[in-house]
Coordinates of C-alpha atoms and ligand atoms in Angstrom, one line a residue:
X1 CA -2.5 0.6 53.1
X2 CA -6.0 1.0 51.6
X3 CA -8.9 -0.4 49.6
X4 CA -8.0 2.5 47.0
X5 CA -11.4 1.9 45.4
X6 CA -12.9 4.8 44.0
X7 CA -16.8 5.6 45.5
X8 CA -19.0 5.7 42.1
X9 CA -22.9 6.2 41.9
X10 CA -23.0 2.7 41.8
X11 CA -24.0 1.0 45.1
X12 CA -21.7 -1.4 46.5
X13 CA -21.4 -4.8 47.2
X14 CA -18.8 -6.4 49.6
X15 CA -18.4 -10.1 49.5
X16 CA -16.2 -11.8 52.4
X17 CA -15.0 -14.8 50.8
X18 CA -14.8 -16.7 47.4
X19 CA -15.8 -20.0 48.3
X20 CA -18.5 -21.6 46.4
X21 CA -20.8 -19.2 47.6
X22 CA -19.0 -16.4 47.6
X23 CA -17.6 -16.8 43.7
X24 CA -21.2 -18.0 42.1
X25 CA -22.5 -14.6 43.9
X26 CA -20.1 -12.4 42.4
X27 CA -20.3 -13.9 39.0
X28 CA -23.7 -13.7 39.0
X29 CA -23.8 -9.9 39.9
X30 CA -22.1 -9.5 36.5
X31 CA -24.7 -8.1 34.5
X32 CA -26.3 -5.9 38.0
X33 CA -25.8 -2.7 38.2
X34 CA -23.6 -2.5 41.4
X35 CA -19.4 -2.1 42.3
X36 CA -18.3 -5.1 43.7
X37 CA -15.6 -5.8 45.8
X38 CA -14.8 -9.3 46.3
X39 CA -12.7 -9.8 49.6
X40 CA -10.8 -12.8 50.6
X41 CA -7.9 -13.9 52.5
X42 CA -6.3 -16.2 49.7
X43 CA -6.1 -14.9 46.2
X44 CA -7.4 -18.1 45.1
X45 CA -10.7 -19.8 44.9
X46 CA -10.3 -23.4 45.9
X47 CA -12.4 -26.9 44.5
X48 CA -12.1 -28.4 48.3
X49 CA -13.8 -31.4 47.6
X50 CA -10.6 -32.6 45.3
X51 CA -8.3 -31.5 48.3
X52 CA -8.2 -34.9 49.4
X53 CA -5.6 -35.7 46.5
X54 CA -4.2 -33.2 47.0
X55 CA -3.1 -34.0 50.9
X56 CA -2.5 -37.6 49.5
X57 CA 0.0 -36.2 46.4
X58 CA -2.3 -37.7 43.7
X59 CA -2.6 -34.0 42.3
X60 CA -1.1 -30.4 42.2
X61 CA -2.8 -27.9 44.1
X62 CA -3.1 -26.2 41.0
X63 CA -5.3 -27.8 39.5
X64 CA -7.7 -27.1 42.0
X65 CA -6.9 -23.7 42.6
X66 CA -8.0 -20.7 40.5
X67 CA -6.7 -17.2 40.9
X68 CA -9.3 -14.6 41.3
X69 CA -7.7 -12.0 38.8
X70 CA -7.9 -14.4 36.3
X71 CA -11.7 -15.2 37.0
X72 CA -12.8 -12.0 36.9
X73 CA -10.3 -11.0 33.9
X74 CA -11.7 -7.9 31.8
X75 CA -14.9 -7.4 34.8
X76 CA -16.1 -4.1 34.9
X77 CA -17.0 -2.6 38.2
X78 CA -15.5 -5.3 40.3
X79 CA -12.1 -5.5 42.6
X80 CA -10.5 -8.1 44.3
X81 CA -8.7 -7.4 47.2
X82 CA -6.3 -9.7 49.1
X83 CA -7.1 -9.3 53.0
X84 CA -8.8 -10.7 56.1
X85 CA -11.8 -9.3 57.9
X86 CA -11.6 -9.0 60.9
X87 CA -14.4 -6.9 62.4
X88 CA -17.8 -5.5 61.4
X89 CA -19.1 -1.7 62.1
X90 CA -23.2 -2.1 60.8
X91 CA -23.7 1.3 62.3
X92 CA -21.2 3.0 59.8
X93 CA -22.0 0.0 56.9
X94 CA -17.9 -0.7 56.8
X95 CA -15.9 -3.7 58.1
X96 CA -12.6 -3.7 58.9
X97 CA -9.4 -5.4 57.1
X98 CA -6.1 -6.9 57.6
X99 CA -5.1 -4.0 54.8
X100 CA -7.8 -0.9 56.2
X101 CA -11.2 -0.2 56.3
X102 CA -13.9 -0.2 53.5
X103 CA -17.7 0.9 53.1
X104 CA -20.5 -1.1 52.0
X105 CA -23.9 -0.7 50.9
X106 CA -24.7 -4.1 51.2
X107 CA -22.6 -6.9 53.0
X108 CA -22.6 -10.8 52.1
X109 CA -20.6 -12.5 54.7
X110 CA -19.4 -16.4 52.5
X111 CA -16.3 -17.1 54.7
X112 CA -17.2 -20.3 55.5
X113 CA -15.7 -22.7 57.8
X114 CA -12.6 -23.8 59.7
X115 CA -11.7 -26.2 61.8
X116 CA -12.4 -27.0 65.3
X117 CA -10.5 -28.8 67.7
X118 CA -13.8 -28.8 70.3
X119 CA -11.2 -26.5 72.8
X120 CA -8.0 -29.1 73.0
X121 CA -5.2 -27.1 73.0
X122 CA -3.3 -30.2 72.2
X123 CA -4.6 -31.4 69.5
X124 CA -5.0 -27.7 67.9
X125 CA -1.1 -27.3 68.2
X126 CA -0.5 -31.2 66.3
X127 CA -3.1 -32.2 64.7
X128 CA -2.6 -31.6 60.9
X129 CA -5.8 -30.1 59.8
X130 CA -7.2 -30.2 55.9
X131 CA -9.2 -27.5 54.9
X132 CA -7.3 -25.4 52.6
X133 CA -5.0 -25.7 49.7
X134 CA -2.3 -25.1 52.5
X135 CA -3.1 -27.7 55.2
X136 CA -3.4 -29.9 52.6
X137 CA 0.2 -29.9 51.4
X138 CA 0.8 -29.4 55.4
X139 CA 0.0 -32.6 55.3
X140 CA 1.2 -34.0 52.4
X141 CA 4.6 -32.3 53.1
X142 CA 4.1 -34.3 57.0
X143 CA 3.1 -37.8 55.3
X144 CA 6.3 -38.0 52.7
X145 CA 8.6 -36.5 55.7
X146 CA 7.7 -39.1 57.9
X147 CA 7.7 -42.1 55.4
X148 CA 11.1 -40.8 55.1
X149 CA 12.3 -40.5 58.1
X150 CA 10.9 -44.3 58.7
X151 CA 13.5 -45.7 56.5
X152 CA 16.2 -44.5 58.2
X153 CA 15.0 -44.6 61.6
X154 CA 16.9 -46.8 64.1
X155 CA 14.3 -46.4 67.2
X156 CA 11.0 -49.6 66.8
X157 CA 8.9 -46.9 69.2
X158 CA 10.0 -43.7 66.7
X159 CA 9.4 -46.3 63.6
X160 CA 5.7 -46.7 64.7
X161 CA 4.7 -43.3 65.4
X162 CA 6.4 -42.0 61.9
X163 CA 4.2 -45.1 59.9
X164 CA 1.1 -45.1 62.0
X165 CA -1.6 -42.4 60.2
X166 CA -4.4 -41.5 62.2
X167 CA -7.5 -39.9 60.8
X168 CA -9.8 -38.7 63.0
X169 CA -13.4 -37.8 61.5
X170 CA -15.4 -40.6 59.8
X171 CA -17.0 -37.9 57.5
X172 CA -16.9 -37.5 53.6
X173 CA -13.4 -36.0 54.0
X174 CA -12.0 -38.9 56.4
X175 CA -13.2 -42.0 54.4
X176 CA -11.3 -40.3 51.0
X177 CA -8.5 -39.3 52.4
X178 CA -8.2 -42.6 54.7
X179 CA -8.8 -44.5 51.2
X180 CA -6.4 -42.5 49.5
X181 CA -3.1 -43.1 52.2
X182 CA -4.4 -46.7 51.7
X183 CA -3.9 -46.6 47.9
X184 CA -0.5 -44.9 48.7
X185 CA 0.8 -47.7 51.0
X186 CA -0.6 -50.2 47.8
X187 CA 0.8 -48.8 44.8
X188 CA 2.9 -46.2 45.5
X189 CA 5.4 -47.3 49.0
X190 CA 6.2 -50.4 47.1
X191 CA 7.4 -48.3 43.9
X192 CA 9.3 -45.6 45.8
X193 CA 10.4 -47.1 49.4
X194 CA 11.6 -50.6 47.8
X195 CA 13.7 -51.1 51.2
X196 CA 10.3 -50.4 53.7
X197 CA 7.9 -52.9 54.7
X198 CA 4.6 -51.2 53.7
X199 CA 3.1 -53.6 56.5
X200 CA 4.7 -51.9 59.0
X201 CA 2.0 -48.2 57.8
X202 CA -0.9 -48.6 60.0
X203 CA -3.8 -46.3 59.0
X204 CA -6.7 -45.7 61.8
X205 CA -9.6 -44.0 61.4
X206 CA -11.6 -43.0 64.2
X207 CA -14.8 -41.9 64.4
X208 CA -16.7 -41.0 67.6
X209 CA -20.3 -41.7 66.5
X210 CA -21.7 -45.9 65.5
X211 CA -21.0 -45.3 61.4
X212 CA -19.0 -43.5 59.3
X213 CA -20.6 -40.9 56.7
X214 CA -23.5 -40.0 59.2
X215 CA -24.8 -37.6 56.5
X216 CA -25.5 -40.3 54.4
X217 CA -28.2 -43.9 54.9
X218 CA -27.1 -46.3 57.0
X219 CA -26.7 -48.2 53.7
X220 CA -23.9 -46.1 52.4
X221 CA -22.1 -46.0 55.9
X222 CA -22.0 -50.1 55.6
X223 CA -20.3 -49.6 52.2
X224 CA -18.1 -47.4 52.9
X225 CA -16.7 -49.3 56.3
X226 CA -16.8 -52.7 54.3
X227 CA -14.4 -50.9 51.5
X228 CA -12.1 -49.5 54.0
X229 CA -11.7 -52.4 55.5
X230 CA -10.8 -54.7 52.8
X231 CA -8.5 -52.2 52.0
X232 CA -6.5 -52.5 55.2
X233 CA -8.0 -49.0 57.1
X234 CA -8.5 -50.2 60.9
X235 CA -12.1 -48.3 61.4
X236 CA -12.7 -47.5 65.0
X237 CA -16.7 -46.8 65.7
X238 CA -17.4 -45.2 69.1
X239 CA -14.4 -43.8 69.6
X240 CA -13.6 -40.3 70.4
X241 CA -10.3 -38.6 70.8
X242 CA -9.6 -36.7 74.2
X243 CA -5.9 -35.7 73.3
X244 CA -2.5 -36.2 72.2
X245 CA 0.7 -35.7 74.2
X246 CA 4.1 -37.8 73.5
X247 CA 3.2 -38.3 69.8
X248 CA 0.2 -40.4 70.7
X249 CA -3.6 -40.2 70.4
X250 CA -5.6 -40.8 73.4
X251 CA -9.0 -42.1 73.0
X252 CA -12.1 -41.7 75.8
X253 CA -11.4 -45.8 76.1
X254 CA -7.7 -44.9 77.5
X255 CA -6.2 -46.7 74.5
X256 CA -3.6 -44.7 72.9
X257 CA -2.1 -45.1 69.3
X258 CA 1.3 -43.7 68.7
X259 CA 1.6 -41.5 65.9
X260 CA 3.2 -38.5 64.1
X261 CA 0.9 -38.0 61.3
X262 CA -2.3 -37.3 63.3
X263 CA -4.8 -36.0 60.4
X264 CA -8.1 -34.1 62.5
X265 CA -11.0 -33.6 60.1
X266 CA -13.5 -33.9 62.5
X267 CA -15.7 -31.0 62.8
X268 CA -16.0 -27.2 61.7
X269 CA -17.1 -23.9 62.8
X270 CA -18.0 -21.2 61.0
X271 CA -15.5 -18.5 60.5
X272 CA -15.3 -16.1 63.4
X273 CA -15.5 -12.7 62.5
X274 CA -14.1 -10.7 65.3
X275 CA -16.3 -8.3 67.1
X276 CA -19.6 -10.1 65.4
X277 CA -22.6 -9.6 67.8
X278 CA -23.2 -12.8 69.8
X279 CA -27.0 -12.6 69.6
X280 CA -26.2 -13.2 65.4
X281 CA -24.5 -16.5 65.9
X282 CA -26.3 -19.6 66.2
X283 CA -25.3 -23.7 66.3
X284 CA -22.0 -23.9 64.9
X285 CA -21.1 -20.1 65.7
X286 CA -23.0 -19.9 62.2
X287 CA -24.7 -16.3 61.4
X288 CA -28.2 -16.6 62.2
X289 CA -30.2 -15.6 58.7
X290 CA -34.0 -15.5 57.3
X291 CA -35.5 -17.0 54.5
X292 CA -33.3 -14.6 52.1
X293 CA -30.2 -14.8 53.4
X294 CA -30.3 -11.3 55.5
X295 CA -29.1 -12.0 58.6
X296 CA -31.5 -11.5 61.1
X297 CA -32.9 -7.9 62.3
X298 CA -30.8 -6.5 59.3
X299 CA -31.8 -4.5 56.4
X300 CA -28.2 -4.7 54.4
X301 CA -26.1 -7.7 56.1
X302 CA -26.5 -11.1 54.5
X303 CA -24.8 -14.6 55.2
X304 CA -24.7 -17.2 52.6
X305 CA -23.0 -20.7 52.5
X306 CA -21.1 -23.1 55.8
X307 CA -21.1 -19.6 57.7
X308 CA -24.6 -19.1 57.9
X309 CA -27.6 -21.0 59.5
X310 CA -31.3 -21.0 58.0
X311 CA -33.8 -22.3 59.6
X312 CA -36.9 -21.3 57.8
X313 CA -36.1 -23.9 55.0
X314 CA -39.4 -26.7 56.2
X315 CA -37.0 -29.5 54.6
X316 CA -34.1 -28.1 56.5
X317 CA -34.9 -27.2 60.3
X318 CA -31.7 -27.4 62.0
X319 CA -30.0 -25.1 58.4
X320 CA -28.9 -26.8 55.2
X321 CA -26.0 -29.2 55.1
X322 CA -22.8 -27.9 55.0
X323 CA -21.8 -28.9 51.2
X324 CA -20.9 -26.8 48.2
X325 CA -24.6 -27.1 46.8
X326 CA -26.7 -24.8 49.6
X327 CA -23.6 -22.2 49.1
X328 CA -24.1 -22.0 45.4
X329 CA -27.4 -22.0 45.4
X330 CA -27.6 -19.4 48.1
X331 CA -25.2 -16.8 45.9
X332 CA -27.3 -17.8 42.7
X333 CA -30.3 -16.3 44.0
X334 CA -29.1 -13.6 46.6
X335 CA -27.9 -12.6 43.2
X336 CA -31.2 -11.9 41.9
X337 CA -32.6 -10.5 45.3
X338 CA -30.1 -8.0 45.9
X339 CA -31.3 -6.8 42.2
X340 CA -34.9 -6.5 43.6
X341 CA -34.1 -5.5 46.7
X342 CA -32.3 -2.5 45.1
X343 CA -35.8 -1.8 43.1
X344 CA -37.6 -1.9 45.7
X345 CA -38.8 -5.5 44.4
X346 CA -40.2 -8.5 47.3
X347 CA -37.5 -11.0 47.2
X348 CA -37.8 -14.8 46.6
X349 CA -36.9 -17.1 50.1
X350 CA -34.3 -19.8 49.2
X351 CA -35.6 -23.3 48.8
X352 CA -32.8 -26.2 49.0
X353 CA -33.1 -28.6 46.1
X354 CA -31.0 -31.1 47.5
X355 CA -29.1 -32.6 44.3
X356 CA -27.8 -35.6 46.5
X357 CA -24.3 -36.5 48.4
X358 CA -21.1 -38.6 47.3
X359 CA -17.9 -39.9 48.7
X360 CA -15.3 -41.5 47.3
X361 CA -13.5 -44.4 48.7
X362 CA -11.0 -45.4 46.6
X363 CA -9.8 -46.9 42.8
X364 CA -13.4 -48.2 41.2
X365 CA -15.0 -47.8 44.5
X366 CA -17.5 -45.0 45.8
X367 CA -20.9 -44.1 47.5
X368 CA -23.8 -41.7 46.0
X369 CA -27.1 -41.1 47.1
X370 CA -29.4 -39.1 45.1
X371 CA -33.3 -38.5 45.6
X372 CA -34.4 -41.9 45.6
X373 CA -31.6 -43.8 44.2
X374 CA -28.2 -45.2 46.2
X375 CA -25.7 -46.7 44.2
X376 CA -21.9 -48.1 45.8
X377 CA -19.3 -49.2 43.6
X378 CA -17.7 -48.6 40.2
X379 CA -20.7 -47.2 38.9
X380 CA -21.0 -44.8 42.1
X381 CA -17.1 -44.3 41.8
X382 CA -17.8 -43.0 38.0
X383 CA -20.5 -40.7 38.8
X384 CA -18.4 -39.2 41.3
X385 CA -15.6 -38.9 38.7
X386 CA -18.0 -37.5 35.9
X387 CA -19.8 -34.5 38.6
X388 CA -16.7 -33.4 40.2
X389 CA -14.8 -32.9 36.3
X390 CA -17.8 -31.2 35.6
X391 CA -17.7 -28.8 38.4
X392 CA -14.3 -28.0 38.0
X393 CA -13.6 -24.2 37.2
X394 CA -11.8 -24.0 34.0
X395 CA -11.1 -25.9 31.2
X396 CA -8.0 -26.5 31.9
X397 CA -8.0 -27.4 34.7
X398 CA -10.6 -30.0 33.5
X399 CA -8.2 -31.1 31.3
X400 CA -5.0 -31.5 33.8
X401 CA -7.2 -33.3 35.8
X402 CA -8.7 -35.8 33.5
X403 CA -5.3 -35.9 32.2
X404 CA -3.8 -36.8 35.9
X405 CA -6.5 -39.3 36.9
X406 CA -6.2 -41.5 33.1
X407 CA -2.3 -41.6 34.0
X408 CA -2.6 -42.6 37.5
X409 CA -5.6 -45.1 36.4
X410 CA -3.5 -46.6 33.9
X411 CA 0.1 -46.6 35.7
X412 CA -1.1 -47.1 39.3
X413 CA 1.6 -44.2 39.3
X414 CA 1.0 -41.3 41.3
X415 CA 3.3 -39.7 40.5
X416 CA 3.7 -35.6 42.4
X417 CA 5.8 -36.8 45.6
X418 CA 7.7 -34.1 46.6
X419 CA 8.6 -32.7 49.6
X420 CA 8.3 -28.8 49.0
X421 CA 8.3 -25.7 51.5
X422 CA 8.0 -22.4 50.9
X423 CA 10.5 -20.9 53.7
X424 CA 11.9 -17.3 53.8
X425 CA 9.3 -16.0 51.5
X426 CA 6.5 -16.8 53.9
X427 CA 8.4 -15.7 56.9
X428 CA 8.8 -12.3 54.7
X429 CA 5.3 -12.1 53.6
X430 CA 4.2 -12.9 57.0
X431 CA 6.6 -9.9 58.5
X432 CA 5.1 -7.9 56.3
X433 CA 1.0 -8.5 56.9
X434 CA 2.0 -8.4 60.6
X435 CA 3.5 -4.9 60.5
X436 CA 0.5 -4.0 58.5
X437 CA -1.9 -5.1 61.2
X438 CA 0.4 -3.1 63.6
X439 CA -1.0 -0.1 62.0
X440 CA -4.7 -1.1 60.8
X441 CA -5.1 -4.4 63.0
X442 CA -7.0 -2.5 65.9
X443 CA -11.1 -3.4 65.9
X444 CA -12.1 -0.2 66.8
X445 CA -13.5 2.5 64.4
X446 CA -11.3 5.7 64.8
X447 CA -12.5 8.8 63.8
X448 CA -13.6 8.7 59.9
X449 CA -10.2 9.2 57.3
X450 CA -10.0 10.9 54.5
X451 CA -8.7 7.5 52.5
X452 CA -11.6 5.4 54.0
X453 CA -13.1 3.9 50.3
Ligands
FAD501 C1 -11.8 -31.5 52.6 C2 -13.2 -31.1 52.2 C3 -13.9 -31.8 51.3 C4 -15.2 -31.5 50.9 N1 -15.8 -32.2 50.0 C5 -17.1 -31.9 49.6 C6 -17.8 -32.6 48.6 O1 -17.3 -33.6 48.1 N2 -19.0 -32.2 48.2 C7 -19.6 -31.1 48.8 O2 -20.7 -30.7 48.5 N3 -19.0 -30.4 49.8 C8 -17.7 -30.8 50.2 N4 -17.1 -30.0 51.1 C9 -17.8 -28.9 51.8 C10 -17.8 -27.7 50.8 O3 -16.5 -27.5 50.3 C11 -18.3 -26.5 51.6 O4 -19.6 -26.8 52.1 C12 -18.3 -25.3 50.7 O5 -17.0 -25.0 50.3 C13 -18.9 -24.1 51.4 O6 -18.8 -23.0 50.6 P1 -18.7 -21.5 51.2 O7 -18.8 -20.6 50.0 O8 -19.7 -21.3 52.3 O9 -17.3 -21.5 51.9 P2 -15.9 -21.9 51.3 O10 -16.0 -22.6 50.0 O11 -15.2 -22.5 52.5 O12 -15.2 -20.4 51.1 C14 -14.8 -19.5 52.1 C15 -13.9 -18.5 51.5 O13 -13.7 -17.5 52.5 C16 -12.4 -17.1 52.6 N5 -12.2 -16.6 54.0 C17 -12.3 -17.3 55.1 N6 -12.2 -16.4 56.2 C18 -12.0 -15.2 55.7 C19 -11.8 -13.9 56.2 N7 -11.8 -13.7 57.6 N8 -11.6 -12.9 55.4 C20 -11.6 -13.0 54.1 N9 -11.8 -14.2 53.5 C21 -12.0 -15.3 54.3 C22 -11.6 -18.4 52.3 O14 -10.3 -18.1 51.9 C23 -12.5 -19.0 51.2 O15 -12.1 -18.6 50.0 C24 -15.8 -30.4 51.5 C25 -15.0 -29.6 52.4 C26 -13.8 -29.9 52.7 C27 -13.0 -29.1 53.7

């Protein structure tokens, strides 16, 4: 396998990843005078902050996932490619692939983030985690399993660990997807599992620090643990998970809560990218970078997005939040300074402008901060509705969405519950990218090929 992109006059852009980031960068370089060559692992751009419904059956996963090809439809000068990076040669400008090697002129590194189990080799092999499109119907695949399983289950101890759901991570991501399981045991266990006691689903969430949403006022973090309570989530404060053997969770405290649907969104690394120089990573294994992005003591490398850390921003000392904002805003303006940079022109250091945070918690009830203004509530719970419709890709996907949310609204129906696994085609497709890295997987840079694009 190769890149089998042709070398043009025009200079070359990689970009590692189609995040937020990642994708406003690449449509930004449309009008610029460079080839790019968006690189990334899915071949799908995904709106992770709708996931959440996803993971909780409230929504298809494709109306939050957009295919690259049909984003960049009718581009000139750009091509996607479907492949990991795995390693980075600076002194030959080329990185290296799950399908070969290619040549750069100038690198952005967007990859992001993935989970981190903080070293527990337990709780890496059960936790379900919910980053991706894929974990989350992991997960949603695990919840509708195990609900039912419950009803036929003959065993009290088995019966407990298949109903109990623990979420661990009191973060934006934990509240909604605690809220949403708690709407689920509401509205939907009642319509679909007439002959289970819906008391019997316990949902935890545990959280190691005082409050939940720490990125947010104390203010917010009172609303949001006052809603999840009322709506039947057993909040534990202080708590922190040390691991999870026999299908239970076991806290610092020695308590242990038996359960088979152990949900871990607690914490994220930046993506590792193999061989990367450890004097470039900073808190968070994120790529150290300057004010422009460049990563540091570079002239052609750049990190935007979760995977990179600035700390020249005065507002932002220990690096920017790790939300979909700073990552579009980073790729908007490395944009315009790889343009200057390529004239010889000063570039422009990225300030923040912090547009404010969200989190929903449930039907009619949210949290939103914005500069000087926090609201909770319906009100909140609009807002939230109106900004993430808005920042959907696609109209139709807009639409689906709209149409999905007014239907569930309306019907308390939610109505996507199916158990669905893709089996021998992944175990094929799998095969396959494994006997490719058999013969392009080795981090080293061989002697230059003749099909190295
Ligand atoms: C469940 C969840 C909910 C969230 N909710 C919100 C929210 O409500 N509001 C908000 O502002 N932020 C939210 N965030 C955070 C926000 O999504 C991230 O901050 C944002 O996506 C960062 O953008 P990025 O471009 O840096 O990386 P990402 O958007 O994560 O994109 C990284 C891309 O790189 C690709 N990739 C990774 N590794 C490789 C590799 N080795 N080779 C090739 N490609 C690779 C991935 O497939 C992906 O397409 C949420 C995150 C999660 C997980």
């Amino acid at each position: 396998m190769s890149f089998n992109i042709p070398r043009t006059e025009k200079k070359r852009v990689v970009i590692v990843g189609g995040g937020f980031g990642g994708l406003k960068l690449a449509q930004k370089l449309k009008k610029a005078d460079f080839q790019v060559v968006l690189v990334d692992k899915n071949n799908y751009h995904q709106f992770l902050p709708l996931i959440y419904q996803v993971a909780s059956a409230g929504m298809e996963p494709t109306s939050i996932s957009f295919p690259f090809r049909k984003i960049f439809h009718k581009r000139k000068n750009f091509y996607f490619r479907l492949a990991e990076v795995r390693a980075i040669f600076p002194e030959r400008n080329m990185i290296q692939t799950s399908i070969g090697k290619v040549s750069y002129d100038y690198l952005v590194f967007a990859a992001g983030t993935t989970s981190n189990f903080f070293g527990n080799k337990n709780v890496e092999e059960y936790a379900i985690p919910m980053k991706t499109v894929s974990e989350a119907m992991g997960l949603r695949n695990a919840l509708l399993s195990n609900f039912e399983r419950a009803v036929t289950c003959a065993d009290e101890e088995e019966m407990h660990e298949l109903l109990n759901v623990v979420i661990v991570g009191g973060g934006a991501s934990g509240v909604e997807i605690a809220g949403a399981i708690s709407e689920m045991k509401r509205f939907a266990i009642p319509q679909d599992y007439p002959d289970m006691d819906k008391n019997l689903l316990h949902i935890y969430l545990i959280e190691a620090a005082d409050r939940l949403l720490a990125g947010m006022s104390p203010e917010s973090s009172e609303n949001a643990l006052e809603a999840l309570t009322k709506m039947g989530v057993e909040v534990k404060l202080h708590s922190k998970v040390v691991d999870y053997c026999d299908h239970k969770v076991i806290l610092e405290s020695g308590e242990e809560i038996p359960t088979r649907s152990f949900i871990w969104v607690s914490g994220v690394s930046a993506v590792d990218i193999g061989n990367m120089d450890h004097s470039w990573l900073g808190r968070g294994r994120r790529i150290k970078v300057d004010e422009f992005n460049r990563i540091i003591g570079s002239d052609n490398l750049f990190a935007i997005g979760d995977q990179c850390l600035m700390t020249s921003d005065s507002n932002f000392p220990n690096g920017h939040p790790q939300m979909a904002q700073p990552a579009i805003q980073q790729g908007e303006l490395l944009a315009q300074n790889l343009v200057r940079l390529d004239r010889g022109e000063p570039m422009e250091p990225f300030r923040y402008n912090d547009l404010g945070s969200m989190a929903t918690i449930g039907r009619n009830r949210a949290v939103a901060e914005f500069a000087n203004m926090k609201l909770h509530g319906w009100f909140a719970w609009l807002i939230w509705l109106v900004v993430h419709l808005r920042s959907l890709l696609g109209i139709r996907n807009k639409v689906l969405v709209l149409l999905n949310w007014t239907w569930n609204y309306i019907t308390y129906d939610y109505s996507m519950r199916l158990i669905i696994y893709a089996r021998r085609a992944k175990e094929i497709i799998e095969r396959e990218i494994r006997e490719a890295n058999c013969h392009w997987g080795e981090d080293v840079l061989g002697p230059k090929k003749d099909d190295e694009t």
